[in-house]
PDB file of C-alpha atoms in Angstrom:
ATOM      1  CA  UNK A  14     -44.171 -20.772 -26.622  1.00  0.00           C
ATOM      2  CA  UNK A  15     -42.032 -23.109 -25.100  1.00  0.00           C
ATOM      3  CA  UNK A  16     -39.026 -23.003 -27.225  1.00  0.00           C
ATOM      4  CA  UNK A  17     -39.485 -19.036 -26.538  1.00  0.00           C
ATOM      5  CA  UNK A  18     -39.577 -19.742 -22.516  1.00  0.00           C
ATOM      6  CA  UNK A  19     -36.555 -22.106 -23.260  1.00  0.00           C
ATOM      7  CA  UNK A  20     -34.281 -20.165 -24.999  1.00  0.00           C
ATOM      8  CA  UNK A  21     -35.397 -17.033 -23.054  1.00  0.00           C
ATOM      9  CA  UNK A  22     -34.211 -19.156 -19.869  1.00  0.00           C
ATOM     10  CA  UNK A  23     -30.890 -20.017 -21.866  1.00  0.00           C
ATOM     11  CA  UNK A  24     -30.069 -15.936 -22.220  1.00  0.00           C
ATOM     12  CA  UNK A  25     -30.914 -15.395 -18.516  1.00  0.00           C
ATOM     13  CA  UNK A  26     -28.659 -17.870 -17.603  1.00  0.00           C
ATOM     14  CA  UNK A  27     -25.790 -16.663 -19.987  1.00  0.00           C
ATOM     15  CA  UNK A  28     -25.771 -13.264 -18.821  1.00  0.00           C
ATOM     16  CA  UNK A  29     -25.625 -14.664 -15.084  1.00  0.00           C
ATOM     17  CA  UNK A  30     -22.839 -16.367 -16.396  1.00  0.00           C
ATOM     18  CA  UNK A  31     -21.224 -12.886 -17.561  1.00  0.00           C
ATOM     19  CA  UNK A  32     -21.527 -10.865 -14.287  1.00  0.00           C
ATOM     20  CA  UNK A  33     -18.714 -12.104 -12.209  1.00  0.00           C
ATOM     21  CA  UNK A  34     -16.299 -11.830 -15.534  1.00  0.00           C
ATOM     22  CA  UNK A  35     -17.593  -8.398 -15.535  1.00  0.00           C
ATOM     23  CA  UNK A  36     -16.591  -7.517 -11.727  1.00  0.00           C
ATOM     24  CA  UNK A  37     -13.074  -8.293 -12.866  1.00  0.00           C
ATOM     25  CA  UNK A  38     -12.371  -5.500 -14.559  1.00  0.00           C
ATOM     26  CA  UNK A  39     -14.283  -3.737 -12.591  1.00  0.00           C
ATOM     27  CA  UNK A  40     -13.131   0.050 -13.097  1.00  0.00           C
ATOM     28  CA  UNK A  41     -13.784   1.606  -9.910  1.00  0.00           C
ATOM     29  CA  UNK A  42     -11.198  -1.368  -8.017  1.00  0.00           C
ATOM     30  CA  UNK A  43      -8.697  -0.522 -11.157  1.00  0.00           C
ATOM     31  CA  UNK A  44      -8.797   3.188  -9.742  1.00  0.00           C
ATOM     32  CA  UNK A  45      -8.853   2.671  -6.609  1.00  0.00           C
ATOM     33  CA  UNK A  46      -6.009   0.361  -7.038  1.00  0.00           C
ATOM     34  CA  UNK A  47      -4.225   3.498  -9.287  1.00  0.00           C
ATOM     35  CA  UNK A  48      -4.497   6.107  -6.770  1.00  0.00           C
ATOM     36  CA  UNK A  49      -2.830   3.368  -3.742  1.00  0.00           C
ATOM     37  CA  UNK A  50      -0.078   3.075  -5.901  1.00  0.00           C
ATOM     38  CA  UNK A  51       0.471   6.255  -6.653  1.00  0.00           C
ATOM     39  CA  UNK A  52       0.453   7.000  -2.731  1.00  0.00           C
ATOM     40  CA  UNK A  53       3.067   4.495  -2.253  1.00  0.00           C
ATOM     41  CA  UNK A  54       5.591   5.714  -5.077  1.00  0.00           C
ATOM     42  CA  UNK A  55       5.017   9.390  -4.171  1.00  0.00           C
ATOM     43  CA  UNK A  56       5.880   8.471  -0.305  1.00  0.00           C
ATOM     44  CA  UNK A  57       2.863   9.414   0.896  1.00  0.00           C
ATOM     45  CA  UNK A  58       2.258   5.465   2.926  1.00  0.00           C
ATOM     46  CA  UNK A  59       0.079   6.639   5.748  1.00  0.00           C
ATOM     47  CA  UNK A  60      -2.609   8.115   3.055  1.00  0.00           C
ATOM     48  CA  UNK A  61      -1.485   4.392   1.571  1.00  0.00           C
ATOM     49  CA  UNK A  62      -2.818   2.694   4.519  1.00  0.00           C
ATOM     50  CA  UNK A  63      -5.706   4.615   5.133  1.00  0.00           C
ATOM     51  CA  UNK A  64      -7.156   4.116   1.176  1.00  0.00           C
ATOM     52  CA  UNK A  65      -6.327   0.471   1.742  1.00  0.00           C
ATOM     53  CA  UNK A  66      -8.379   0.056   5.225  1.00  0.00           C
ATOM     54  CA  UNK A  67     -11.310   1.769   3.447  1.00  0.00           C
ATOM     55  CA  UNK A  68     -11.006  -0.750   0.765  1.00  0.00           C
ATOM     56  CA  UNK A  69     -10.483  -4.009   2.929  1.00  0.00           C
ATOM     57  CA  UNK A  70      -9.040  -3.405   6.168  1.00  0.00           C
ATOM     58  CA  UNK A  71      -8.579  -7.404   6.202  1.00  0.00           C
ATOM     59  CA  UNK A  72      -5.869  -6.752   3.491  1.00  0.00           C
ATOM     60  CA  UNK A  73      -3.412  -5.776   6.605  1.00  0.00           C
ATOM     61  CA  UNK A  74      -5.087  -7.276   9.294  1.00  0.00           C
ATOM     62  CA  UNK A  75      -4.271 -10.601   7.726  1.00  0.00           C
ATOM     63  CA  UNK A  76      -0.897  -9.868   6.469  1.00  0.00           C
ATOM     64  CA  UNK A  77       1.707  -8.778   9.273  1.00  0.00           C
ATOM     65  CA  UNK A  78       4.515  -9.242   5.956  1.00  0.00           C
ATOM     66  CA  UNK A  79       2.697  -6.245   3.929  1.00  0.00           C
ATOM     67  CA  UNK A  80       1.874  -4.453   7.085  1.00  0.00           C
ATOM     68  CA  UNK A  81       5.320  -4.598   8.069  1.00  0.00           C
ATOM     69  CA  UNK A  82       6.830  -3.867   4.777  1.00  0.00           C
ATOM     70  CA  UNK A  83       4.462  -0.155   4.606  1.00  0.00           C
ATOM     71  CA  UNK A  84       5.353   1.160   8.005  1.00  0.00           C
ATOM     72  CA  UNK A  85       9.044  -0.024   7.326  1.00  0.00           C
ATOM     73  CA  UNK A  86       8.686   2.257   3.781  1.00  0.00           C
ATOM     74  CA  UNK A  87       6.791   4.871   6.297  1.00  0.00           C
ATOM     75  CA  UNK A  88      10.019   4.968   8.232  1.00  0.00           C
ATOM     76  CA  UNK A  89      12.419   5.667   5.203  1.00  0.00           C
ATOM     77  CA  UNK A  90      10.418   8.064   4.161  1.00  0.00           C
ATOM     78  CA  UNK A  91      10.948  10.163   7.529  1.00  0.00           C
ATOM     79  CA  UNK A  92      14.570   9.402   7.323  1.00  0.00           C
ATOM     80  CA  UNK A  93      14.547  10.574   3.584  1.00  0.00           C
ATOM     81  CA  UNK A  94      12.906  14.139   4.735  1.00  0.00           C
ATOM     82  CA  UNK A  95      15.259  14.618   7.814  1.00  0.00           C
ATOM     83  CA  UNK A  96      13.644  14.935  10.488  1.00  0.00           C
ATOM     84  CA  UNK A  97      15.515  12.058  12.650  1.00  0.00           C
ATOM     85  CA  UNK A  98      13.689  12.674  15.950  1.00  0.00           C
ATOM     86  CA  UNK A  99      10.420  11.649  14.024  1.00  0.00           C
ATOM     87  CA  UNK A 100      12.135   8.969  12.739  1.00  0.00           C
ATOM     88  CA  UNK A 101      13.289   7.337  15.677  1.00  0.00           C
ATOM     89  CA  UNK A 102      10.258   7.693  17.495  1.00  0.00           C
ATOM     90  CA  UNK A 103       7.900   6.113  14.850  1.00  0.00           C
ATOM     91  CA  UNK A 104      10.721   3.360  14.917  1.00  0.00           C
ATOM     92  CA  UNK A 105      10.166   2.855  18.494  1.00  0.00           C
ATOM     93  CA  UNK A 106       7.185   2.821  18.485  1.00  0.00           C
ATOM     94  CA  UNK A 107       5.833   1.659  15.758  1.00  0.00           C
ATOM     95  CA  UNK A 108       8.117  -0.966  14.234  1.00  0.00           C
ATOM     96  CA  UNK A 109      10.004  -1.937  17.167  1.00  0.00           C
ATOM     97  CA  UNK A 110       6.896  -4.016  18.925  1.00  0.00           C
ATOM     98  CA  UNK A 111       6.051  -5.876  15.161  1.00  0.00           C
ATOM     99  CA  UNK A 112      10.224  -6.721  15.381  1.00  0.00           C
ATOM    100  CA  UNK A 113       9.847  -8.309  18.953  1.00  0.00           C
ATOM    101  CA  UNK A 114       6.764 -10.013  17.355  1.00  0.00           C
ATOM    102  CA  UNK A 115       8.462 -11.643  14.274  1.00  0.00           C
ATOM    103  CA  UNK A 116      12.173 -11.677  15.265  1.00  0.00           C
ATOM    104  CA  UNK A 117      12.844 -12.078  11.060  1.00  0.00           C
ATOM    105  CA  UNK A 118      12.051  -8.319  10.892  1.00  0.00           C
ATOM    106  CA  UNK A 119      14.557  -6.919  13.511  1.00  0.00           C
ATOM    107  CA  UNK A 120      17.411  -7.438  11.217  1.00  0.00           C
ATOM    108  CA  UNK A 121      15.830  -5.242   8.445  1.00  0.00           C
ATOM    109  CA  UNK A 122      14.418  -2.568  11.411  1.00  0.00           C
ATOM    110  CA  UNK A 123      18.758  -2.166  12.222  1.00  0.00           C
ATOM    111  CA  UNK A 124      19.342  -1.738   8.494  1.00  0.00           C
ATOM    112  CA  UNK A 125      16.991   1.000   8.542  1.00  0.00           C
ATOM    113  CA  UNK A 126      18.318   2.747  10.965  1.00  0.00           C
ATOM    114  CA  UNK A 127      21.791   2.853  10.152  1.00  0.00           C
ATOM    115  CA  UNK A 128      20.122   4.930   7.425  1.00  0.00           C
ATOM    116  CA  UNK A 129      19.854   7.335  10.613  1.00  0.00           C
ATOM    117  CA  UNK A 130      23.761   6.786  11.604  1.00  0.00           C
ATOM    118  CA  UNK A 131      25.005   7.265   8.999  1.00  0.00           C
ATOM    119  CA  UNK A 132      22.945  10.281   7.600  1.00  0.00           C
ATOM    120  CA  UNK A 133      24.247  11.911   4.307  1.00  0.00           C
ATOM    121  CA  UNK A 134      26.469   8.894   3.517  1.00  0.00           C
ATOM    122  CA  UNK A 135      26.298   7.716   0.165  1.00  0.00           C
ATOM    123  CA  UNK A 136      28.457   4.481   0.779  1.00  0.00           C
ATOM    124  CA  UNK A 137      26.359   2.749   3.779  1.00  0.00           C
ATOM    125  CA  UNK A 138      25.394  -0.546   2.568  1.00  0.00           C
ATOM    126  CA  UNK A 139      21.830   0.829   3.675  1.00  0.00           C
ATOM    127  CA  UNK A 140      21.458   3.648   1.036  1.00  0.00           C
ATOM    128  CA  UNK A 141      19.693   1.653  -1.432  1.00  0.00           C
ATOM    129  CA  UNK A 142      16.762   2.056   0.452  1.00  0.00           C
ATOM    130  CA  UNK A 143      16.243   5.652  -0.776  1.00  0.00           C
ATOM    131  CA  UNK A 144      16.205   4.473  -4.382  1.00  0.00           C
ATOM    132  CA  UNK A 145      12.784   4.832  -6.051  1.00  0.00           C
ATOM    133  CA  UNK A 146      12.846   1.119  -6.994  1.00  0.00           C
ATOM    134  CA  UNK A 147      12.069   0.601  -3.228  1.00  0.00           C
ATOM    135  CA  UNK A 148       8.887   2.821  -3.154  1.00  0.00           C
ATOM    136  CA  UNK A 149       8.412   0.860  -6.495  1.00  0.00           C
ATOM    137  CA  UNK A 150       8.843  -2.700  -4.623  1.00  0.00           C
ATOM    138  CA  UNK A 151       6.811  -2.020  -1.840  1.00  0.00           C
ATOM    139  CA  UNK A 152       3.905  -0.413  -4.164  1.00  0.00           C
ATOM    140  CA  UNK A 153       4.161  -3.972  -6.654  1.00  0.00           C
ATOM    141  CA  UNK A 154       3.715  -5.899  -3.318  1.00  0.00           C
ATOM    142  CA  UNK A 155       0.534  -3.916  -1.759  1.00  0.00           C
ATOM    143  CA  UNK A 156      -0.866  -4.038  -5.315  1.00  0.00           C
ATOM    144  CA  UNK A 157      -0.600  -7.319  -5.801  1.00  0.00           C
ATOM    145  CA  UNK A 158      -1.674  -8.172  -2.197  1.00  0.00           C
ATOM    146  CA  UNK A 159      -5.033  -5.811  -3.464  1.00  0.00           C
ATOM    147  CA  UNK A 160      -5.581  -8.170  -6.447  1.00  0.00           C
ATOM    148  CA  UNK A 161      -5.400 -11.258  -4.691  1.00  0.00           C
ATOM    149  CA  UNK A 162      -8.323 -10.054  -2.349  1.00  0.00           C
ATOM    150  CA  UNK A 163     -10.332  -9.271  -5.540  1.00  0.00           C
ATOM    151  CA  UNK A 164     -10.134 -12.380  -7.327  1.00  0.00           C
ATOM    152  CA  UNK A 165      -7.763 -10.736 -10.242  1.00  0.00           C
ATOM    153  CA  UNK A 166      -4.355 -11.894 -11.623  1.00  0.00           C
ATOM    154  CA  UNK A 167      -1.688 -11.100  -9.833  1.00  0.00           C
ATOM    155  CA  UNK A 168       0.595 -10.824 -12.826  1.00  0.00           C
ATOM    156  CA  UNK A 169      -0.287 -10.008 -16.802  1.00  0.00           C
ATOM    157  CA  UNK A 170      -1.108 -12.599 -19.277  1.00  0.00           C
ATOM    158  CA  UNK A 171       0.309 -11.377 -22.047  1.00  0.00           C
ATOM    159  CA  UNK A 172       3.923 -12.588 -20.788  1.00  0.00           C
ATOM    160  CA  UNK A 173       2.578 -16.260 -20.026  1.00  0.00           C
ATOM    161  CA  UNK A 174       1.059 -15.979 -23.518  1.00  0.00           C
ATOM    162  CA  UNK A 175       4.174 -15.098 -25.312  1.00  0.00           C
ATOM    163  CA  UNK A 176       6.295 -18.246 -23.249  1.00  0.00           C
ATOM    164  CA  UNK A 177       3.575 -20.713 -24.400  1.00  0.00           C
ATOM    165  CA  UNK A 178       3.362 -20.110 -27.930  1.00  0.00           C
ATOM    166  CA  UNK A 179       6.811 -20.019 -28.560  1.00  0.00           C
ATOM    167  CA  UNK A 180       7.546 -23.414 -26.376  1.00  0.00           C
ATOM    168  CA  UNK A 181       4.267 -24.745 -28.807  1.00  0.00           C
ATOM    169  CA  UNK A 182       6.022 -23.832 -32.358  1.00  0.00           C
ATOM    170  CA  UNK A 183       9.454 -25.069 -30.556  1.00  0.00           C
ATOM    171  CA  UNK A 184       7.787 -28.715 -29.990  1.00  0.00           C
ATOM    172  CA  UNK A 185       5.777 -28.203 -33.452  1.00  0.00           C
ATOM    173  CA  UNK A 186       9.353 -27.702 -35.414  1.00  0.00           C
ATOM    174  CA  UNK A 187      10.156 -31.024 -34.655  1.00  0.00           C
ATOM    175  CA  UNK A 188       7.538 -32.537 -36.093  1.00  0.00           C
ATOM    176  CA  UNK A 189       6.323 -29.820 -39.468  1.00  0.00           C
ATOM    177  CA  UNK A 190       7.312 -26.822 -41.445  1.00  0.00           C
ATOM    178  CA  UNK A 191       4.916 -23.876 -40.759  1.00  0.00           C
ATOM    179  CA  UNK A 192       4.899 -19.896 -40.579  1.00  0.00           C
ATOM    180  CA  UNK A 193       6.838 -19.315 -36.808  1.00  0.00           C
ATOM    181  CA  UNK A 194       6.253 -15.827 -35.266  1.00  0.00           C
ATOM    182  CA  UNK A 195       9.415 -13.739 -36.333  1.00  0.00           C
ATOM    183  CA  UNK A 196       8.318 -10.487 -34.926  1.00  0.00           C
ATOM    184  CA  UNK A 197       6.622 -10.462 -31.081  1.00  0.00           C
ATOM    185  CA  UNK A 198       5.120  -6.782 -31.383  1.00  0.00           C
ATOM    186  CA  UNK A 199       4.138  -6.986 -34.681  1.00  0.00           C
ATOM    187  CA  UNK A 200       2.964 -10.502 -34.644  1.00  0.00           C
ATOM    188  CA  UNK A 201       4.244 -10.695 -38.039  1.00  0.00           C
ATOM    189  CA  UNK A 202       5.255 -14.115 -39.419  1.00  0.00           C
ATOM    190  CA  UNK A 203       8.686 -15.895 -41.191  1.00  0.00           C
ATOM    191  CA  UNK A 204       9.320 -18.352 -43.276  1.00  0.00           C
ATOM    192  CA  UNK A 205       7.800 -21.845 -42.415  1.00  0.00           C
ATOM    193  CA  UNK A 206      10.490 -23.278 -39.936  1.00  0.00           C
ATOM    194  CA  UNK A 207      11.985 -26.424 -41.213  1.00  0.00           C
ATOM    195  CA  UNK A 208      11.019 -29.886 -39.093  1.00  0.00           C
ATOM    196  CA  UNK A 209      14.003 -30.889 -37.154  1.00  0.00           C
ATOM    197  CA  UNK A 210      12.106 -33.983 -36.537  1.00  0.00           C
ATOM    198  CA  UNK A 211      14.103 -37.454 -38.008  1.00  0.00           C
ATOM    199  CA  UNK A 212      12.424 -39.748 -40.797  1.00  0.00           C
ATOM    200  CA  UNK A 213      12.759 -42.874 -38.903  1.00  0.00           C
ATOM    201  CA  UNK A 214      11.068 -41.577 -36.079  1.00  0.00           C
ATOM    202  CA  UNK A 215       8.874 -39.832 -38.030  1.00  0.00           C
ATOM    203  CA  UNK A 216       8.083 -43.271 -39.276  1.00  0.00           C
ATOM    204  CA  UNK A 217       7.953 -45.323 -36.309  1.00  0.00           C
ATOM    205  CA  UNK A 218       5.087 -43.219 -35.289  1.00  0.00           C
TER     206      UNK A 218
END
């Protein structure tokens, strides 16, 4: 009876163990996370906001940068649809107070708005601003900013994985001949790589 207390003790404790692994991958965050994206690269920041303040309103309380960076895509987006008077009011004021706030955002505030001056101009230094990859910049950010509130990696594995092994058979080749990984998608092997290592210091080890 008391190895059965023991080792039912042992699984309690395991499966303790398990729960906060499981909240990672939680999949209602991963939606949730989805869907704030999605906002963000569709244009649509101010439903953005609002998703994110019902997640964790301390996700833009505590970061004027992010905050910043949404209204700032908020404001391109008006300027993308045309309607300058809207523009230039939610750029006074809205992002105009932040700017007096954190003088480093004023000079991206005037970029904006030559976006204004110089309507329907291709060529203003400013137009790049209307690319998708911006929406796409700004949505990487927020997400990111999400994950680090929830614990999660910021950034997939599978590239860190891929940079370690390789530097690993890179240092082994010096010192044996094994299979090396030929084919990253495949995972499928080559020829044992020949040892580039030297005989005499081979031997002096």
């Amino acid at each position: 009876r008391t190895d059965a207390r023991a080792c039912a003790t042992r699984a309690t404790h395991l499966r303790r163990r398990r729960r906060p692994h499981a909240a990672d991958v939680d999949l209602s965050s991963i939606a949730e996370r989805m869907q704030i994206r999605r906002c963000v690269e569709e244009g649509r920041i101010e439903d953005a906001i609002d998703q994110v303040n019902d997640l964790n309103a301390q996700i833009l309380d505590t970061n004027p940068r992010l905050f910043f960076d949404l209204l700032k895509q908020h404001l391109i987006e008006l300027i993308r649809s045309g309607d300058a008077a809207a523009a230039l009011s939610f750029a006074q004021k809205e992002l105009a107070p932040l700017a007096e706030d954190q003088p480093e955002f004023l000079d991206e505030l005037e970029e904006i708005m030559t976006l204004l001056a110089f309507a329907g101009e291709p060529s203003t230094p400013a137009a790049g601003l209307l690319e998708p990859s911006q929406r796409h910049s700004t949505a990487s950010e927020l997400n990111e900013a999400i994950l680090r509130t929830q614990s999660q990696e910021t950034q997939p594995r599978l590239p860190t994985l891929i940079r370690r092994t390789l530097w690993a058979e890179e240092k082994l080749a010096q010192h044996a001949r094994f299979p090396h990984l030929k084919d990253i998608p495949s995972a499928r092997l080559g020829a044992p790589a020949a040892s580039s290592a030297h005989p005499t210091a081979m031997e002096d080890e």
